Short mmCIF file of C-alpha atoms and ligand atoms in Angstrom, two decimals:
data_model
loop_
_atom_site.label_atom_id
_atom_site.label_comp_id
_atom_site.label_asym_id
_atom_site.label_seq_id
_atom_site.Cartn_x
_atom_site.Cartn_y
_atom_site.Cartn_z
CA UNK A 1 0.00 0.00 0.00
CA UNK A 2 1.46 3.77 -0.96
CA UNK A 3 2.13 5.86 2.09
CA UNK A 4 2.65 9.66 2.40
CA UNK A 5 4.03 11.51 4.69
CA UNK A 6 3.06 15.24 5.11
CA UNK A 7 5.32 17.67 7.80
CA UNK A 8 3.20 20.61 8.44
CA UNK A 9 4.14 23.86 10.06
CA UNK A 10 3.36 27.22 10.91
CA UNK A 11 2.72 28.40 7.26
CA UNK A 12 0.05 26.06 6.62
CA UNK A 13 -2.25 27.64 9.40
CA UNK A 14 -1.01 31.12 8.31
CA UNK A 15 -4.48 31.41 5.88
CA UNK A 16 -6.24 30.98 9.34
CA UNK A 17 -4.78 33.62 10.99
CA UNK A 18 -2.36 32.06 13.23
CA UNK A 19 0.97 33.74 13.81
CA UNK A 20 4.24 32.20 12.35
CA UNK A 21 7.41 32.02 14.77
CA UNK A 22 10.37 33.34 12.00
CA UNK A 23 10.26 35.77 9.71
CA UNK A 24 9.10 39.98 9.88
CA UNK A 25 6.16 40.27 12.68
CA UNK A 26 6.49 36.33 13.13
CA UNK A 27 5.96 35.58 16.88
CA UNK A 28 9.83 35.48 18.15
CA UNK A 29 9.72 39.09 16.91
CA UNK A 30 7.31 39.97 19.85
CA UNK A 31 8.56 36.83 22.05
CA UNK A 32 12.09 36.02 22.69
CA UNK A 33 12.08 31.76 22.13
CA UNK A 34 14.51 31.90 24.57
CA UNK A 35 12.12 32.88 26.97
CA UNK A 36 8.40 31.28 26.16
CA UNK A 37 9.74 28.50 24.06
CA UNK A 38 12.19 26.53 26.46
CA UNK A 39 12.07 24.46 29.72
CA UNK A 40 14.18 27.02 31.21
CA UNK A 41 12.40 30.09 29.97
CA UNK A 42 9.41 28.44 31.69
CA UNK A 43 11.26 28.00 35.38
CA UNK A 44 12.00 31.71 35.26
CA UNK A 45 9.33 33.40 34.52
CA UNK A 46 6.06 30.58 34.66
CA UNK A 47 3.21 33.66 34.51
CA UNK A 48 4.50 34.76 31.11
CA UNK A 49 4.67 31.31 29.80
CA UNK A 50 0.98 30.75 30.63
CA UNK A 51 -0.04 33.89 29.06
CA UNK A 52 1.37 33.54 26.05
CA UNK A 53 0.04 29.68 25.32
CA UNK A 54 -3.01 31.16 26.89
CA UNK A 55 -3.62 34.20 24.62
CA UNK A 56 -2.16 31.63 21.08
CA UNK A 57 -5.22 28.81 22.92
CA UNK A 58 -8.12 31.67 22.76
CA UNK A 59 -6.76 32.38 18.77
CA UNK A 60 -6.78 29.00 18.29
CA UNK A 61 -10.67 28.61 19.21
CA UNK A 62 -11.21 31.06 16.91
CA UNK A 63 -9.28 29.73 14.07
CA UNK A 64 -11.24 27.37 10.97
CA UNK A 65 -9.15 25.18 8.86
CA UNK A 66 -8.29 26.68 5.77
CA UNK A 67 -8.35 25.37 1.71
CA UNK A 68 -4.78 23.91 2.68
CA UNK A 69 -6.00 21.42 5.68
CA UNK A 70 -9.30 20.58 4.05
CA UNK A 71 -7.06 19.44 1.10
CA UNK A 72 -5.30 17.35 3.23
CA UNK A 73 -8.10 15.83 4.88
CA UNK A 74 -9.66 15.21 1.42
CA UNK A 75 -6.40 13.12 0.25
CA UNK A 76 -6.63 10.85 3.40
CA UNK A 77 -10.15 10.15 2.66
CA UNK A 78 -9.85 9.64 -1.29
CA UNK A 79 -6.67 7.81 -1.77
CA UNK A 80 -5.52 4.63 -1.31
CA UNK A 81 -3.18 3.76 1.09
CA UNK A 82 -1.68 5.57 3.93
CA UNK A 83 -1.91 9.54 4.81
CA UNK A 84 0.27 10.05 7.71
CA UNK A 85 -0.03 14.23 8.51
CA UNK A 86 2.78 15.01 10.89
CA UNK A 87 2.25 17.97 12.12
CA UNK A 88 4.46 20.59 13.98
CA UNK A 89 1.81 23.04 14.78
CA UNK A 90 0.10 22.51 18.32
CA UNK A 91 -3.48 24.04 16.80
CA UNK A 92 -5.94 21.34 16.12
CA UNK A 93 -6.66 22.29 12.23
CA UNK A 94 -6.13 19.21 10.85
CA UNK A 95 -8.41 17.79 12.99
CA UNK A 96 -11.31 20.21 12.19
CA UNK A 97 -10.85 19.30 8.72
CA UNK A 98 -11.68 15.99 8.96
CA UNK A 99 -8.17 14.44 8.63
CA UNK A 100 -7.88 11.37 11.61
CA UNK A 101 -4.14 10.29 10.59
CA UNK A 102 -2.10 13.25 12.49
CA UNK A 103 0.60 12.71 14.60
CA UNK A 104 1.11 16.23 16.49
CA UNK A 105 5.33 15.80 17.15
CA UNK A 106 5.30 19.32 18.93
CA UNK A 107 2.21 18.52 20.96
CA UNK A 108 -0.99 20.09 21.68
CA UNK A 109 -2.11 23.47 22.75
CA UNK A 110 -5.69 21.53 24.39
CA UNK A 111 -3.66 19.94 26.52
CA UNK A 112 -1.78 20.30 29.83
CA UNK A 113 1.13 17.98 31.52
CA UNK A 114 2.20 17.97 34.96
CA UNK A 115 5.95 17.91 35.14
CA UNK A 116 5.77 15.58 38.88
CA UNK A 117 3.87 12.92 37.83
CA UNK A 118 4.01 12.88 33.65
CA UNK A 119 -0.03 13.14 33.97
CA UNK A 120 -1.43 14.65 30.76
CA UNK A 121 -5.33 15.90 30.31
CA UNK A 122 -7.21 18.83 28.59
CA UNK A 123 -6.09 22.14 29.41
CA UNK A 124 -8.67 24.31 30.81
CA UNK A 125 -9.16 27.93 28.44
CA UNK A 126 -6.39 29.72 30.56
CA UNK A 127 -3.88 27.68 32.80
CA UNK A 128 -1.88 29.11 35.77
CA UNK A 129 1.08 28.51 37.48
CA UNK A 130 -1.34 27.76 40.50
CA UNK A 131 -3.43 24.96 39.12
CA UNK A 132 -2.81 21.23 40.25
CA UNK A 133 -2.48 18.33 38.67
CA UNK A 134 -5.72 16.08 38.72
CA UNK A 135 -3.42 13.10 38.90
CA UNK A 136 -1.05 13.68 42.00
CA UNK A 137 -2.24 17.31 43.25
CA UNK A 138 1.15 19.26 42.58
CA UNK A 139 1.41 22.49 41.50
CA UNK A 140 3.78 21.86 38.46
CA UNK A 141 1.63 21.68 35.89
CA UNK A 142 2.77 23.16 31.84
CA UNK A 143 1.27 23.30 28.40
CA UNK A 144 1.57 19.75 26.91
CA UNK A 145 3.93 21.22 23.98
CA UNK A 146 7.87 20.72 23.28
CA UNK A 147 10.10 23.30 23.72
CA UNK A 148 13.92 23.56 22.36
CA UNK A 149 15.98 20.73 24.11
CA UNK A 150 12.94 18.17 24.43
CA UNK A 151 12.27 15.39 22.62
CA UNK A 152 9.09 15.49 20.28
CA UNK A 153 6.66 13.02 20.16
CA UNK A 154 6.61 10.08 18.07
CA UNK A 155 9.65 10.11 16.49
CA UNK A 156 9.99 6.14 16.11
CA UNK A 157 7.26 6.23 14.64
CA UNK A 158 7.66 9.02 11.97
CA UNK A 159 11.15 7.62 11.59
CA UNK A 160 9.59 4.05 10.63
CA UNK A 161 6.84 5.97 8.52
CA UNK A 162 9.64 8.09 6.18
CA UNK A 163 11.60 5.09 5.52
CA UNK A 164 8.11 3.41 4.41
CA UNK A 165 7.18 6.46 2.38
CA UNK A 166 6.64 6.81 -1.28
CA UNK A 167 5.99 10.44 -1.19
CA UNK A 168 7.20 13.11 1.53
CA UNK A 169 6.07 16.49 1.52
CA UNK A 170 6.04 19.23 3.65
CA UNK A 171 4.19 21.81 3.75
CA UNK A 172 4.91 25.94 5.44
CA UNK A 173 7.59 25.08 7.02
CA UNK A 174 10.73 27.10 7.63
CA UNK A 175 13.35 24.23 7.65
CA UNK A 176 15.14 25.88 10.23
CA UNK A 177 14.27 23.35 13.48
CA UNK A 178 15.48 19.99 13.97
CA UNK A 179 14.80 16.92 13.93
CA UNK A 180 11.78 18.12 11.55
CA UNK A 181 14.21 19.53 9.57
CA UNK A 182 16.27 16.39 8.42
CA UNK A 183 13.02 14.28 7.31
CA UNK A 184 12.92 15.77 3.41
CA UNK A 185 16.69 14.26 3.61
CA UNK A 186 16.28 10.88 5.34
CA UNK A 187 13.11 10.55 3.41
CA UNK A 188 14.93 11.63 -0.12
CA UNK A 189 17.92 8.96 1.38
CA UNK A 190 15.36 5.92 2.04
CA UNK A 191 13.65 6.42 -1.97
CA UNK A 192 10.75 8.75 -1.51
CA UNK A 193 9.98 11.24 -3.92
CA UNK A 194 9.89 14.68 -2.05
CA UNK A 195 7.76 18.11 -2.24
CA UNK A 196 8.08 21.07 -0.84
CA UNK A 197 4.91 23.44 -0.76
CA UNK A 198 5.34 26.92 0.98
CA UNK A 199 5.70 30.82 0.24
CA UNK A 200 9.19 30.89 -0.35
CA UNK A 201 12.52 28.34 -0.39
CA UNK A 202 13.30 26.88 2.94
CA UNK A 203 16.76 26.06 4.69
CA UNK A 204 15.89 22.41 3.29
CA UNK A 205 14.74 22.72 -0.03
CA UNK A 206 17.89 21.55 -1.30
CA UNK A 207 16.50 18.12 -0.29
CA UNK A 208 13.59 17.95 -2.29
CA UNK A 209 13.11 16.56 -5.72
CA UNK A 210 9.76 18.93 -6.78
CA UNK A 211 9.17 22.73 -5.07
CA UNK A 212 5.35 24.34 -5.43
CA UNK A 213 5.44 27.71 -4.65
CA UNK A 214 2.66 29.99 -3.04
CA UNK A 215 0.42 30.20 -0.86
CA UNK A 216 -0.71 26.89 1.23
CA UNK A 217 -4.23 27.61 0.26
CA UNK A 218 -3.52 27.16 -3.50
CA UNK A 219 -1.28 25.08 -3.76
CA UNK A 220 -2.23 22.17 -1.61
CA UNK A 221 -5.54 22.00 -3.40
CA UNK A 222 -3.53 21.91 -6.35
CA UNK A 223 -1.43 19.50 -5.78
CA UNK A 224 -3.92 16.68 -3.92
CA UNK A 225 -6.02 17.26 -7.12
CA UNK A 226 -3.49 16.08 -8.99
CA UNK A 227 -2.63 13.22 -6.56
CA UNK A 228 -6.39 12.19 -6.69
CA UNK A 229 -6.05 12.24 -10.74
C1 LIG B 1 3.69 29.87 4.19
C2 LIG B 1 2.61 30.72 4.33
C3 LIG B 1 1.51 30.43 3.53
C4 LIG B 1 4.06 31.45 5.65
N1 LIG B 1 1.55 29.38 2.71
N2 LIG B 1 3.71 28.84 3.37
C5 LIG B 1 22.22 23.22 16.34
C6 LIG B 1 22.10 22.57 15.12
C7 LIG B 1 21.06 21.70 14.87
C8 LIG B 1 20.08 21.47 15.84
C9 LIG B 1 20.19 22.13 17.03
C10 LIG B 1 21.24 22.98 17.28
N3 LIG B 1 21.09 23.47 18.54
C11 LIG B 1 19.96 22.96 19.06
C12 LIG B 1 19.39 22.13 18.17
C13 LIG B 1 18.12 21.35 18.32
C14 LIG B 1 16.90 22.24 18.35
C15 LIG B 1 16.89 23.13 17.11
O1 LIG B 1 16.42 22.75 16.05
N4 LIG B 1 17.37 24.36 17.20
C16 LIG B 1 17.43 25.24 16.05
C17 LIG B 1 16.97 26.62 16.45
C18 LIG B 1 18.84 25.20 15.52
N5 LIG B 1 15.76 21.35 18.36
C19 LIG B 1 15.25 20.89 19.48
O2 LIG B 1 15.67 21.22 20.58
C20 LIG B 1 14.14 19.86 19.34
N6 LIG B 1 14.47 18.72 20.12
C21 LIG B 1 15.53 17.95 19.83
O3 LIG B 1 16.29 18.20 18.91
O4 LIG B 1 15.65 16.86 20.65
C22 LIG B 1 16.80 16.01 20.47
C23 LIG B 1 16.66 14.97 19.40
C24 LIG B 1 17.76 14.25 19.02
C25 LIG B 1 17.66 13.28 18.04
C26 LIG B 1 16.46 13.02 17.43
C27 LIG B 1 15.36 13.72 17.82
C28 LIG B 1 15.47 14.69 18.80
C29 LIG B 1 12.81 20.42 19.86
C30 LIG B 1 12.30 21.51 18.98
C31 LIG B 1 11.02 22.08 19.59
C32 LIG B 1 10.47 23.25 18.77
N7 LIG B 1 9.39 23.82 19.48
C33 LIG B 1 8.62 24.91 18.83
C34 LIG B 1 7.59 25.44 19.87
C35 LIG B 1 6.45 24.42 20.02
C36 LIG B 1 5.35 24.95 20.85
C37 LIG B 1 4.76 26.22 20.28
O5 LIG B 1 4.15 26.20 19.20
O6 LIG B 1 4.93 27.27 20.93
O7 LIG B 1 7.97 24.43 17.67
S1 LIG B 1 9.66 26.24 18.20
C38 LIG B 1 8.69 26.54 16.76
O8 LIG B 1 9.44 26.19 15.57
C39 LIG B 1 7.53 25.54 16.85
C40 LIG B 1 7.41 25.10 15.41
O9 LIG B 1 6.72 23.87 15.35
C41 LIG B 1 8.84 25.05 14.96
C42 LIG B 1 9.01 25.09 13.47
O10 LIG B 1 8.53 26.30 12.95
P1 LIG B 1 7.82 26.31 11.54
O11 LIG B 1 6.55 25.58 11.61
O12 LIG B 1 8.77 25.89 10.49
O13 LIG B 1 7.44 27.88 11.40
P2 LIG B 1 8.34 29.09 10.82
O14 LIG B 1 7.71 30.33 11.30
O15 LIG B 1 9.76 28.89 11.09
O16 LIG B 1 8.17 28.97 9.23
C43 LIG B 1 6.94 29.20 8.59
C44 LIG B 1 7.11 28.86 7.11
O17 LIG B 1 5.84 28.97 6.49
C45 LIG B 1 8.06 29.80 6.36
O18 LIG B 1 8.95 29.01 5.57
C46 LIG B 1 7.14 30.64 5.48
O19 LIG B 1 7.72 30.94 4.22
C47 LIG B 1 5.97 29.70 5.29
N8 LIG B 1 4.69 30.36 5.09
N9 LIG B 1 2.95 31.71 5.28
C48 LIG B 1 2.71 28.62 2.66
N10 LIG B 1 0.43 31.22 3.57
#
């Protein structure tokens, strides 16, 4: 059975009005990394950590999948074979669209993890530095998301899925952070044909095979048409 393997990131959910991290006015602009985006950002200063994933959760409920993820969620439905979608972004997009195959390596913005225990559950609209875990009762609970110097999620399994793929794409994203950024290359290495859809050349393109560019909006529903035949 064909498998493909789509890497999303921020650019895809750009088209619904979520902010990208690089870039002019991209979110590090207003938000050092350094200080919202790692474990020990989040030790310093907790309070600003929770209101920035709590002010990105309430644009998040606000957000509708775009042309780009309803493409997406069309291809899983219509093709044959495997669609895995593995996504960087924490918003749940994909998952409005209808797509069921996502694999969020970044984690999720809906959900919280207490840093005691390893307890995970939904976050509540706005978390605090104050809130307990429903598991053991400490106060050390954190947005279930992976900051610099963590390991994402699921990488034996995307690594298993890239060396099974027939087609790799990815889709708005910048290149720039790793390990997402080596899968066009160990997917290129293991015999997939690869694709790169976004605005502008990334720091990888060099390791694709096809580049589409424009907006996500038009050009994913160009190219699953053309998948779909
Ligand atoms: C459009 C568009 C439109 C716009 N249509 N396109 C030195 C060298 C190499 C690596 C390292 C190093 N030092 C440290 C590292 C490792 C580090 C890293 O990569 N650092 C780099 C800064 C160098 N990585 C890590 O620490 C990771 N963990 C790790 O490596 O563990 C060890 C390990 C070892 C072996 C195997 C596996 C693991 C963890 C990285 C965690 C990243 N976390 C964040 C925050 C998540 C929570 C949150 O959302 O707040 O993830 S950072 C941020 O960047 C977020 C994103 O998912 C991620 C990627 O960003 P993305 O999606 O690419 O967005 P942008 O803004 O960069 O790009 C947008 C793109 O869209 C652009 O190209 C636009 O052109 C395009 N676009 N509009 C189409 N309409």
């Amino acid at each position: 059975m064909e498998k493909i393997v789509i890497l999303t990131g921020a650019g895809i959910s750009a088209e619904s009005g979520l902010g990208t991290f690089r870039g002019a006015g991209g979110l590090w602009e207003q938000y050092p990394l350094e200080d919202v985006a790692t474990p020990e950002g989040f030790a310093r200063d907790p309070v600003l950590v929770h209101e920035f994933y709590n002010a990105r959760r309430a644009q998040v409920a606000a957000a509708r999948p775009n042309p780009a993820h309803r493409a997406l969620a069309r291809l899983e439905d219509a093709r044959a074979g495997e669609v895995l979608i593995v996504t960087q972004n924490i918003d749940a997009l994909h998952e409005a669209a209808g797509s069921r195959n996502v694999l969020h390596m970044h984690g999720e913005l809906s959900r919280a993890l207490c840093r005691a225990c390893g307890a995970r559950w939904d976050a509540p609209e706005q978390m605090s530095a104050q809130d307990v875990c429903p598991g053991c009762g400490a106060a050390l609970t954190r947005p279930d998301v992976v900051w610099f110097g963590e390991m994402p999620y699921g990488m034996d399994r995307i690594e298993a899925a890239l060396a099974g793929a027939e087609i790799f794409a990815a889709i708005g994203t910048s290149g720039q952070v790793w390990p997402a950024a080596g899968f066009a290359r160990l997917a290129h290495e293991m015999g997939a044909h690869t694709v790169e859809l976004n605005l502008e050349p990334s720091a990888a393109s060099a390791d694709f095979h096809e580049h589409r560019q424009g907006r996500a909006s038009e050009v994913v529903p160009e190219w699953v048409a053309e998948l779909l035949g």
